[in-house]
XYZ file of C-alpha atoms in Angstrom:
196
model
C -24.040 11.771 -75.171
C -24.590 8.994 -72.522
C -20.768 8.071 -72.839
C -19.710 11.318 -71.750
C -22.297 11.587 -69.115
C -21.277 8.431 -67.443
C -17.870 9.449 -67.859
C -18.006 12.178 -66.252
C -20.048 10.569 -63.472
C -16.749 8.391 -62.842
C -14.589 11.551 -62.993
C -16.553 13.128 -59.905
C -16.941 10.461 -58.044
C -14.833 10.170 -54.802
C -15.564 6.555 -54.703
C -13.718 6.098 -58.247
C -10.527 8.779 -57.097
C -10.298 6.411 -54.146
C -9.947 3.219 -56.175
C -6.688 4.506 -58.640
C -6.335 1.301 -60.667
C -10.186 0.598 -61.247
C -10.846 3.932 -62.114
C -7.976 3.915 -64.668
C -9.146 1.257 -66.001
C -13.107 2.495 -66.191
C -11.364 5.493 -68.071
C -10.078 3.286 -70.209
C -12.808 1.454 -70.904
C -15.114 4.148 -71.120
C -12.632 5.360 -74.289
C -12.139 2.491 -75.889
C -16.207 2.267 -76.173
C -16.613 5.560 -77.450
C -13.565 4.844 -80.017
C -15.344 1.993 -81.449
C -18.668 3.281 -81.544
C -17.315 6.530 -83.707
C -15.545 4.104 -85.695
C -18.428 1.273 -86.199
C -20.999 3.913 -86.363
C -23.245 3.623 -89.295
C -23.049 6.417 -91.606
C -25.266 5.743 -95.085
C -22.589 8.212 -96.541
C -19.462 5.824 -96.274
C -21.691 2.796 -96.306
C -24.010 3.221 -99.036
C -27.660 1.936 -97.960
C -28.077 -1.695 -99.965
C -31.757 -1.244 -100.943
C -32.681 2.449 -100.323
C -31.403 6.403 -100.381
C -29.319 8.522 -97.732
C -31.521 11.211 -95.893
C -29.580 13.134 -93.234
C -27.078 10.478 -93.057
C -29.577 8.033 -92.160
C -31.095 5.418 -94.728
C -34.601 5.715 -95.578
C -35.638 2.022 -97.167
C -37.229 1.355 -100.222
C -40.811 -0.274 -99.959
C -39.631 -3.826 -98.888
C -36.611 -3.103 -97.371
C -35.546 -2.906 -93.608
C -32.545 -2.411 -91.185
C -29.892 0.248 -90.265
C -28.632 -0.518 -94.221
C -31.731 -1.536 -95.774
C -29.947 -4.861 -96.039
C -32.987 -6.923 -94.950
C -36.051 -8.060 -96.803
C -39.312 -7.681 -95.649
C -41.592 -4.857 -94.276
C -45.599 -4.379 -93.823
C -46.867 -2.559 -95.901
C -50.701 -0.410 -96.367
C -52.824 0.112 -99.494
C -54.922 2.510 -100.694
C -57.701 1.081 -103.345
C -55.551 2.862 -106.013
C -52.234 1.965 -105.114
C -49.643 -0.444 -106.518
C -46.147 -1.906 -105.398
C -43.824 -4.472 -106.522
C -41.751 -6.841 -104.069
C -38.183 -7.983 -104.852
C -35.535 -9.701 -103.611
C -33.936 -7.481 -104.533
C -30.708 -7.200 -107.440
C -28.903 -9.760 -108.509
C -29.460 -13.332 -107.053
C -30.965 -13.638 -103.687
C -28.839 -14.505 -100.619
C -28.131 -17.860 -99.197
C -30.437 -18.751 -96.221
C -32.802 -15.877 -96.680
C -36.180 -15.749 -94.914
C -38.327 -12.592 -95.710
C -41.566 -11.861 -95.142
C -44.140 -9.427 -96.231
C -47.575 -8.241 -95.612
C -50.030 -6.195 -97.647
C -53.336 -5.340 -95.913
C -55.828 -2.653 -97.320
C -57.559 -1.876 -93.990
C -60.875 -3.358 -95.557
C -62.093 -6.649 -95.054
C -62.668 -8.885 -98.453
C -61.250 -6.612 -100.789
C -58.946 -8.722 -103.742
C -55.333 -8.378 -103.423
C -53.856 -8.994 -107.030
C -50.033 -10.361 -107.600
C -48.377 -11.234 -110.900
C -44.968 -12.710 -110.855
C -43.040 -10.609 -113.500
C -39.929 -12.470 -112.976
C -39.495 -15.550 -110.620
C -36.304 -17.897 -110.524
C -35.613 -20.375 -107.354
C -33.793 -22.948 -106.845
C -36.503 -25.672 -107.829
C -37.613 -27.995 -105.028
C -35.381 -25.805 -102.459
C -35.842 -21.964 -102.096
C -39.734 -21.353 -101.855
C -42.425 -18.421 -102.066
C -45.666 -18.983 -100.203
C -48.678 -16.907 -100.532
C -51.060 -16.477 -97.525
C -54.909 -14.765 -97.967
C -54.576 -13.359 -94.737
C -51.991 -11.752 -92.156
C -49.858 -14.472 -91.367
C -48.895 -18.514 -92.271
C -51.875 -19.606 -89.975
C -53.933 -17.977 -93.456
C -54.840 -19.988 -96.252
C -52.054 -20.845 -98.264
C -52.870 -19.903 -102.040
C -49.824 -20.740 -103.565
C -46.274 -22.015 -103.554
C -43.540 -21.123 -106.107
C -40.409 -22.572 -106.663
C -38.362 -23.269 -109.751
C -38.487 -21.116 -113.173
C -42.052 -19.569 -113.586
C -42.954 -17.124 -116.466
C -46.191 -14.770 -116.613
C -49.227 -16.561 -118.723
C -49.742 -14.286 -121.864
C -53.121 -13.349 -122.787
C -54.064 -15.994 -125.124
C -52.584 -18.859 -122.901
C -50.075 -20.091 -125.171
C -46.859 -22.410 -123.937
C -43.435 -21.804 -125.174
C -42.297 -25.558 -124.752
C -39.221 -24.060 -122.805
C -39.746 -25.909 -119.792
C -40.944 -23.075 -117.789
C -43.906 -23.227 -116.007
C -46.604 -20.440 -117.059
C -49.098 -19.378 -113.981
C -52.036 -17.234 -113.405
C -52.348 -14.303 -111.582
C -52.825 -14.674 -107.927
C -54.738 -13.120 -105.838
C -56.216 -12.964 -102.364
C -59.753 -11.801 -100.731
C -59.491 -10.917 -97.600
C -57.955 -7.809 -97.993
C -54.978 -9.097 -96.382
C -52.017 -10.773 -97.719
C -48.522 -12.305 -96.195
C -45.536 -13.995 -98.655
C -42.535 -15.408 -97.481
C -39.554 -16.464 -98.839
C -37.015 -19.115 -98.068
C -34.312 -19.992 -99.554
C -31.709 -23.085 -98.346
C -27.797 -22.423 -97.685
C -26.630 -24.235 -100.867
C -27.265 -22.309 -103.804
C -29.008 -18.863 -105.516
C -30.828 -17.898 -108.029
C -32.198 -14.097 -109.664
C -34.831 -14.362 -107.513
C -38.179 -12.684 -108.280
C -40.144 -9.629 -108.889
C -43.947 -9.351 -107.874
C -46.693 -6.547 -108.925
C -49.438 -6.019 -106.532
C -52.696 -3.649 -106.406
């Protein structure tokens, strides 16, 4: 709507009639603009949304998920005392040069945040997930993944595969903030993290 209103601003102006060849060429201009916004305009209906659903041909992001597509990890997010989520990197192996970042706050001051990495595969010594009992990386840091890391079963016991069996984590000031970072080189399946 603000293309055609400055259009036809230029149209009835006397200055622009005066001036032939640079109002031509506004015209032009003014065209070519609208031409490529029609055609670049995002539409979740031809361009499917990456990690969420089309509403009104708008995309409506899954908890997590951000941008015009949903194509960008990360997102703040607020809990209720009952409520759950889970954080991903989403399908597949993670990007190269990714950095996301999330934060979980329950509104409440030292209530326990707990996180239990389902899945987690990084590139070891490279691509990185830091956990932060707080709001941001000035927090303290709790922990730092990186490499293959499995879920500790109940009664403790090691497979001998090489993996690396951790604890739940958790946090206490009813805040938390992760980020992730992975290097330009190479990928891996990523990760998959329960909260309440």
């Amino acid at each position: 709507m603000d293309d055609m209103t400055l259009f036809l601003f230029h149209v009835k102006s006397k200055y622009r009639r005066k001036c032939s060849l640079t109002y031509t060429f506004s015209v032009i201009f003014l065209l070519f603009v609208t031409l490529l916004r029609t055609v670049y305009c995002i539409d979740c209906v031809k361009t499917p949304c990456d990690h969420g659903s089309c509403v009104n041909q708008t995309c409506v992001c899954d908890p997590g998920w951000q941008g015009d597509l949903c194509e960008s990890c990360g997102g703040r997010f607020r809990l209720n005392s009952s409520e759950a989520g889970v954080i991903t990197d989403g399908a597949g192996n993670y990007s190269i040069d990714t950095k996301c970042a999330w934060v979980i706050d329950t509104g409440l001051n030292n209530v326990t945040l707990r996180f239990r990495l389902d899945a987690f595969a990084t590139e070891c010594g490279w691509d990185h997930l830091y956990v932060y009992d707080g709001d941001s990386i000035y927090s303290t840091l709790v922990a730092a993944f990186s490499g293959l890391l499995v879920q500790q079963d109940s009664s403790g016991d090691s497979s001998g595969d090489g993996s690396i069996r951790v604890p739940e984590v958790t946090t206490h000031s009813g805040k938390a903030y992760l980020y992730f970072y992975s290097d330009v080189a190479y990928t891996m399946p990523g990760f998959s993290i329960t909260y309440r």
